Amino acid sequence: MIIESKDDVTRAVLEEMQRTPDARIKEILAALVTHLHAFVRDVGLTESEFQAAIGIINAIGQKTTPSHNEAMLLSGALGVSNLVCLLNNGAMGTRPTQANNLGPFFRAGAPRCENGASLLRSPTPGQALFFKGFVLDEEKNPVAGADVDVWHSSTVGLYENQDPAQADMNLRGRFRTDAAGSFAFRSVKPAGYPVPTDGPTGALLRAQQRHNMRPAHLHFLIYKPGFKTIASQVYDPEDPHLETDSQFGVTRALIGRYVKRSDGSYTLEFNFVLEAGEARLPQAPITGKAAA
Ligand SMILES: [Fe+2]
C-alpha cells in the first residue's frame, strides 16, 4: 500500500507480512512489529535516538567474539532471559522451578569427571567446597544417568574463558548422576563477580546507575533424554547482591544453603527436579577462551 501518513505504516508492514508461510514465525513477527511500532509511538522516538539505537544493536554484534556473547549478557541485564526461563519451566510458570538462565559463559565440551572429582585444573585460590547434587523427577524419584555440566567463576571474578591465567576448562566439568540420582564435586566456594562493562551492557548499567555485580553462584546444565533439559544456578544466601542481581537471575527456589565446617571448608547440597519433556541441549553462547 502507498503510505499516506504515519498512521498507515504499521498496517502496511503487517499486510506485507501476511504471506509468511510458517504460522509461528508469522505470529511472532506480527506481534514484534505491532509492539515495536507502538513503542516508537509511545516514547515519541526522535531521529537521533533511533540512530543511537541502531548503533547499540550494531555494537552488540561487534562486541561478540568466540569467548564473549554480548547479546546474551544484554538480554540478562534486561530481564528477558529469566522471563523466558520462568515462562517455559515449572509447569509453564505455575510452579517454582530449579531452571534458570544459561548465562553467557557456558562452554560445551567440558572434561568428563568421576563423581567427587575436583573442578580445579590450575591453581585457584578460595575456600574448599564440597558439593552434592540430587537430580529427581517430578515424583521425587532419582534420575540416574543424567549428564550434568557444572561451571563457575574463580574467586578473582572471572570465568576461565575470560582469563588467560586459568587453565583451559578450569572450574568446568561434566558429571553423570549415579543410581541415587546424585553427583558430587570438589571446588572452591564461588565469589560474586562483575559482568563485563566494556560494551552496550555496560553503557546500559551506567545510564541507569546500576552496579554490574552478580551474586555468587554455581551453574548447572542437566540433560537426560525423556526430561526437559534445564540450566540452573544455585546462589549464595549471604551474597550482598542477592536482591540486586545485574542479570535478574535470583529466584527463591535457587538460594542454596552452604554449611561451614570446622576446617573452614563448605558443603552444599541441592536438589534439582526435572520435568518430563524434550531433552535438547542449548547452543553454547561461547566457543573459546580469551587469548593471553
Ligand atoms: Fe555466572
Short mmCIF file of C-alpha atoms and ligand atoms in Angstrom, two decimals:
data_model
loop_
_atom_site.label_atom_id
_atom_site.label_comp_id
_atom_site.label_asym_id
_atom_site.label_seq_id
_atom_site.Cartn_x
_atom_site.Cartn_y
_atom_site.Cartn_z
CA MET A 1 0.00 0.00 0.00
CA ILE A 2 1.03 3.61 -0.50
CA ILE A 3 1.64 5.20 2.88
CA GLU A 4 -0.33 8.44 3.31
CA SER A 5 0.73 9.22 6.89
CA LYS A 6 2.39 7.82 9.99
CA ASP A 7 -0.84 6.09 10.89
CA ASP A 8 -0.52 3.79 7.85
CA VAL A 9 2.96 2.41 8.49
CA THR A 10 2.12 -0.43 10.89
CA ARG A 11 -0.73 -1.67 8.70
CA ALA A 12 1.47 -1.56 5.60
CA VAL A 13 4.12 -3.72 7.24
CA LEU A 14 1.62 -6.19 8.70
CA GLU A 15 -0.13 -6.57 5.34
CA GLU A 16 3.14 -7.38 3.55
CA MET A 17 3.96 -9.95 6.23
CA GLN A 18 0.69 -11.81 5.69
CA ARG A 19 2.38 -14.09 3.14
CA THR A 20 4.71 -15.66 5.76
CA PRO A 21 4.04 -19.41 5.37
CA ASP A 22 5.30 -20.55 8.78
CA ALA A 23 2.45 -19.85 11.22
CA ARG A 24 4.66 -19.38 14.28
CA ILE A 25 7.13 -17.08 12.51
CA LYS A 26 4.15 -15.11 11.19
CA GLU A 27 2.67 -14.77 14.70
CA ILE A 28 5.96 -13.73 16.31
CA LEU A 29 6.91 -11.18 13.66
CA ALA A 30 3.43 -9.64 13.54
CA ALA A 31 3.49 -9.18 17.33
CA LEU A 32 7.06 -7.86 17.18
CA VAL A 33 6.16 -5.21 14.58
CA THR A 34 2.96 -4.28 16.43
CA HIS A 35 4.75 -3.83 19.77
CA LEU A 36 7.83 -2.19 18.25
CA HIS A 37 5.78 0.39 16.38
CA ALA A 38 3.67 1.04 19.49
CA PHE A 39 6.86 1.51 21.48
CA VAL A 40 8.21 4.04 18.94
CA ARG A 41 4.92 5.95 19.11
CA ASP A 42 4.69 5.76 22.94
CA VAL A 43 8.10 7.25 23.60
CA GLY A 44 7.99 9.54 20.57
CA LEU A 45 11.37 8.22 19.45
CA THR A 46 13.48 11.01 17.94
CA GLU A 47 15.73 10.58 14.90
CA SER A 48 18.91 10.91 16.97
CA GLU A 49 17.59 8.35 19.48
CA PHE A 50 16.81 6.00 16.59
CA GLN A 51 20.36 6.40 15.25
CA ALA A 52 21.74 5.73 18.73
CA ALA A 53 19.60 2.58 18.98
CA ILE A 54 20.93 1.31 15.63
CA GLY A 55 24.45 1.96 16.89
CA ILE A 56 23.77 -0.05 20.05
CA ILE A 57 22.42 -3.02 18.10
CA ASN A 58 25.42 -2.95 15.77
CA ALA A 59 27.76 -2.74 18.78
CA ILE A 60 26.18 -5.85 20.32
CA GLY A 61 27.31 -7.86 17.33
CA GLN A 62 30.68 -6.17 17.05
CA LYS A 63 31.40 -6.87 20.72
CA THR A 64 30.60 -10.57 20.39
CA THR A 65 33.54 -12.95 19.95
CA PRO A 66 34.08 -16.70 20.41
CA SER A 67 34.82 -16.00 24.10
CA HIS A 68 32.15 -13.34 24.77
CA ASN A 69 28.42 -13.13 23.99
CA GLU A 70 27.19 -9.56 24.38
CA ALA A 71 23.62 -10.27 23.22
CA MET A 72 23.20 -12.93 25.90
CA LEU A 73 24.64 -10.57 28.52
CA LEU A 74 22.30 -7.75 27.49
CA SER A 75 19.22 -9.98 27.46
CA GLY A 76 20.04 -10.91 31.06
CA ALA A 77 20.52 -7.26 32.03
CA LEU A 78 17.06 -6.51 30.61
CA GLY A 79 15.47 -9.42 32.49
CA VAL A 80 14.43 -11.16 29.27
CA SER A 81 16.50 -14.30 29.84
CA ASN A 82 14.87 -15.12 33.16
CA LEU A 83 11.40 -14.18 31.91
CA VAL A 84 11.75 -16.68 29.07
CA CYS A 85 13.05 -19.27 31.53
CA LEU A 86 10.20 -18.85 34.02
CA LEU A 87 7.62 -18.78 31.23
CA ASN A 88 8.81 -22.15 29.92
CA ASN A 89 9.63 -24.09 33.10
CA GLY A 90 7.90 -25.03 36.35
CA ALA A 91 4.76 -26.32 34.59
CA MET A 92 4.84 -23.30 32.25
CA GLY A 93 5.37 -20.80 35.03
CA THR A 94 2.81 -22.12 37.51
CA ARG A 95 5.22 -23.77 39.97
CA PRO A 96 8.67 -22.97 41.38
CA THR A 97 11.46 -24.39 39.23
CA GLN A 98 15.17 -25.07 39.51
CA ALA A 99 15.57 -23.87 35.92
CA ASN A 100 17.47 -20.61 35.48
CA ASN A 101 19.35 -18.60 32.89
CA LEU A 102 22.01 -20.47 30.92
CA GLY A 103 24.07 -17.28 31.08
CA PRO A 104 26.74 -16.12 28.62
CA PHE A 105 29.59 -18.30 29.92
CA PHE A 106 28.57 -21.91 29.18
CA ARG A 107 31.09 -23.79 27.05
CA ALA A 108 30.33 -27.20 25.60
CA GLY A 109 32.87 -30.00 25.80
CA ALA A 110 33.90 -29.77 29.47
CA PRO A 111 36.00 -32.74 30.62
CA ARG A 112 34.06 -35.80 31.81
CA CYS A 113 34.64 -36.24 35.57
CA GLU A 114 34.15 -39.04 38.07
CA ASN A 115 31.75 -38.28 40.89
CA GLY A 116 33.60 -36.43 43.64
CA ALA A 117 36.34 -35.11 41.33
CA SER A 118 37.79 -31.62 41.58
CA LEU A 119 36.95 -28.85 39.09
CA LEU A 120 40.35 -27.23 39.63
CA ARG A 121 42.65 -27.59 36.59
CA SER A 122 45.12 -24.86 37.60
CA PRO A 123 45.94 -23.28 40.98
CA THR A 124 42.74 -21.49 42.13
CA PRO A 125 42.58 -19.69 45.47
CA GLY A 126 39.44 -19.96 47.60
CA GLN A 127 37.73 -21.83 50.40
CA ALA A 128 37.22 -25.53 49.66
CA LEU A 129 33.71 -26.50 48.60
CA PHE A 130 32.17 -29.98 48.59
CA PHE A 131 29.01 -30.02 46.52
CA LYS A 132 26.48 -32.83 46.24
CA GLY A 133 23.50 -32.60 43.95
CA PHE A 134 20.47 -34.83 43.53
CA VAL A 135 18.53 -34.98 40.29
CA LEU A 136 14.91 -36.05 40.78
CA ASP A 137 11.82 -36.45 38.64
CA GLU A 138 8.53 -34.75 39.48
CA GLU A 139 7.56 -37.69 41.75
CA LYS A 140 10.87 -37.26 43.64
CA ASN A 141 12.34 -40.46 42.18
CA PRO A 142 16.08 -40.34 41.46
CA VAL A 143 17.07 -39.70 37.85
CA ALA A 144 20.11 -41.89 37.17
CA GLY A 145 22.38 -41.41 34.15
CA ALA A 146 21.72 -37.68 33.68
CA ASP A 147 24.62 -35.62 32.31
CA VAL A 148 25.34 -32.58 34.48
CA ASP A 149 27.62 -29.81 33.27
CA VAL A 150 28.97 -27.65 36.07
CA TRP A 151 30.79 -24.32 35.71
CA HIS A 152 31.55 -21.27 37.79
CA SER A 153 33.84 -18.26 38.03
CA SER A 154 37.04 -18.11 40.05
CA THR A 155 37.19 -16.09 43.25
CA VAL A 156 39.01 -13.45 41.19
CA GLY A 157 35.66 -12.99 39.47
CA LEU A 158 36.49 -14.38 36.04
CA TYR A 159 35.41 -17.48 34.13
CA GLU A 160 38.31 -19.35 32.56
CA ASN A 161 37.20 -18.23 29.09
CA GLN A 162 37.78 -14.61 30.20
CA ASP A 163 41.05 -15.28 31.98
CA PRO A 164 44.22 -16.48 30.20
CA ALA A 165 45.78 -17.15 33.64
CA GLN A 166 43.40 -20.08 34.22
CA ALA A 167 43.88 -23.45 32.55
CA ASP A 168 41.54 -24.35 29.74
CA MET A 169 38.24 -25.60 31.22
CA ASN A 170 39.25 -24.65 34.79
CA LEU A 171 36.20 -24.79 37.09
CA ARG A 172 34.23 -26.72 34.49
CA GLY A 173 33.31 -30.38 34.42
CA ARG A 174 30.71 -32.85 33.25
CA PHE A 175 29.31 -35.43 35.66
CA ARG A 176 26.80 -38.26 35.41
CA THR A 177 24.26 -38.99 38.12
CA ASP A 178 24.54 -42.38 39.85
CA ALA A 179 21.75 -44.81 40.75
CA ALA A 180 20.65 -42.48 43.57
CA GLY A 181 20.41 -39.57 41.10
CA SER A 182 23.36 -37.89 42.77
CA PHE A 183 26.55 -36.27 41.55
CA ALA A 184 29.32 -34.61 43.54
CA PHE A 185 32.37 -32.46 43.00
CA ARG A 186 35.05 -30.52 44.84
CA SER A 187 35.90 -26.94 44.00
CA VAL A 188 36.29 -23.56 45.64
CA LYS A 189 33.35 -21.58 47.03
CA PRO A 190 32.49 -19.09 44.27
CA ALA A 191 32.51 -15.36 44.83
CA GLY A 192 30.25 -12.76 43.26
CA TYR A 193 31.68 -11.22 40.11
CA PRO A 194 31.26 -8.19 37.86
CA VAL A 195 29.84 -8.73 34.39
CA PRO A 196 31.88 -7.08 31.60
CA THR A 197 31.03 -3.41 31.10
CA ASP A 198 33.07 -2.53 28.00
CA GLY A 199 30.09 -2.94 25.63
CA PRO A 200 26.44 -1.91 25.32
CA THR A 201 25.50 -3.78 28.54
CA GLY A 202 27.94 -1.64 30.49
CA ALA A 203 26.55 1.52 28.87
CA LEU A 204 23.04 0.46 29.90
CA LEU A 205 24.08 -0.18 33.51
CA ARG A 206 25.91 3.16 33.75
CA ALA A 207 22.98 5.07 32.25
CA GLN A 208 20.71 3.56 34.90
CA GLN A 209 23.16 3.87 37.81
CA ARG A 210 23.11 0.10 38.29
CA HIS A 211 26.03 -1.95 39.57
CA ASN A 212 27.38 -4.76 37.41
CA MET A 213 27.69 -7.47 40.06
CA ARG A 214 26.22 -10.93 40.01
CA PRO A 215 25.72 -12.68 43.36
CA ALA A 216 27.96 -15.73 43.84
CA HIS A 217 26.58 -18.82 42.12
CA LEU A 218 27.29 -22.19 40.60
CA HIS A 219 25.98 -23.06 37.11
CA PHE A 220 24.48 -26.38 36.06
CA LEU A 221 23.08 -27.83 32.85
CA ILE A 222 21.19 -31.10 33.31
CA TYR A 223 20.40 -33.37 30.38
CA LYS A 224 18.72 -36.72 30.10
CA PRO A 225 16.51 -37.97 27.26
CA GLY A 226 12.86 -38.04 28.38
CA PHE A 227 13.23 -34.94 30.56
CA LYS A 228 13.17 -31.26 29.71
CA THR A 229 16.78 -30.06 29.78
CA ILE A 230 17.34 -27.33 32.35
CA ALA A 231 20.09 -24.85 33.02
CA SER A 232 20.25 -23.88 36.67
CA GLN A 233 22.18 -21.64 39.04
CA VAL A 234 22.46 -22.02 42.81
CA TYR A 235 23.04 -18.79 44.70
CA ASP A 236 24.86 -17.95 47.94
CA PRO A 237 22.32 -16.74 50.53
CA GLU A 238 24.85 -14.38 52.14
CA ASP A 239 25.85 -12.52 49.00
CA PRO A 240 25.22 -8.76 49.34
CA HIS A 241 23.91 -8.52 45.76
CA LEU A 242 21.26 -11.25 46.05
CA GLU A 243 18.40 -8.75 45.70
CA THR A 244 20.01 -6.60 43.00
CA ASP A 245 21.48 -9.20 40.62
CA SER A 246 22.52 -7.31 37.47
CA GLN A 247 21.22 -10.30 35.43
CA PHE A 248 17.95 -10.78 37.37
CA GLY A 249 18.58 -14.50 37.84
CA VAL A 250 17.88 -14.98 41.56
CA THR A 251 14.66 -16.79 42.36
CA ARG A 252 13.58 -18.04 45.78
CA ALA A 253 13.90 -21.68 44.68
CA LEU A 254 17.58 -21.29 43.83
CA ILE A 255 19.05 -19.93 47.05
CA GLY A 256 21.36 -22.62 48.42
CA ARG A 257 22.34 -23.46 51.97
CA TYR A 258 26.08 -23.52 52.50
CA VAL A 259 27.28 -25.25 55.65
CA LYS A 260 30.66 -24.16 57.03
CA ARG A 261 32.76 -26.89 58.60
CA SER A 262 35.27 -26.53 61.44
CA ASP A 263 38.21 -26.61 58.99
CA GLY A 264 36.83 -23.60 57.08
CA SER A 265 35.60 -25.62 54.11
CA TYR A 266 31.98 -25.58 52.95
CA THR A 267 29.46 -28.19 51.96
CA LEU A 268 26.41 -27.54 49.84
CA GLU A 269 23.65 -29.95 48.87
CA PHE A 270 20.93 -29.14 46.38
CA ASN A 271 18.02 -30.94 44.71
CA PHE A 272 17.14 -30.39 41.06
CA VAL A 273 13.73 -31.51 39.79
CA LEU A 274 13.38 -32.35 36.10
CA GLU A 275 10.05 -32.21 34.30
CA ALA A 276 9.11 -34.77 31.70
CA GLY A 277 9.71 -33.35 28.25
CA GLU A 278 12.10 -32.92 25.40
CA ALA A 279 15.82 -33.16 26.08
CA ARG A 280 17.57 -30.55 23.98
CA LEU A 281 20.97 -29.04 24.68
CA PRO A 282 21.19 -25.28 24.13
CA GLN A 283 23.71 -23.83 21.73
CA ALA A 284 26.75 -22.75 23.72
CA PRO A 285 26.91 -18.93 23.84
CA ILE A 286 30.71 -19.04 23.57
CA THR A 287 33.08 -21.49 21.93
CA GLY A 288 36.53 -20.49 23.07
CA LYS A 289 38.87 -18.93 25.54
CA ALA A 290 40.37 -15.44 25.59
CA ALA A 291 43.95 -15.35 24.28
CA ALA A 292 46.78 -14.27 26.58
FE FE B 1 27.69 -16.98 36.09
#
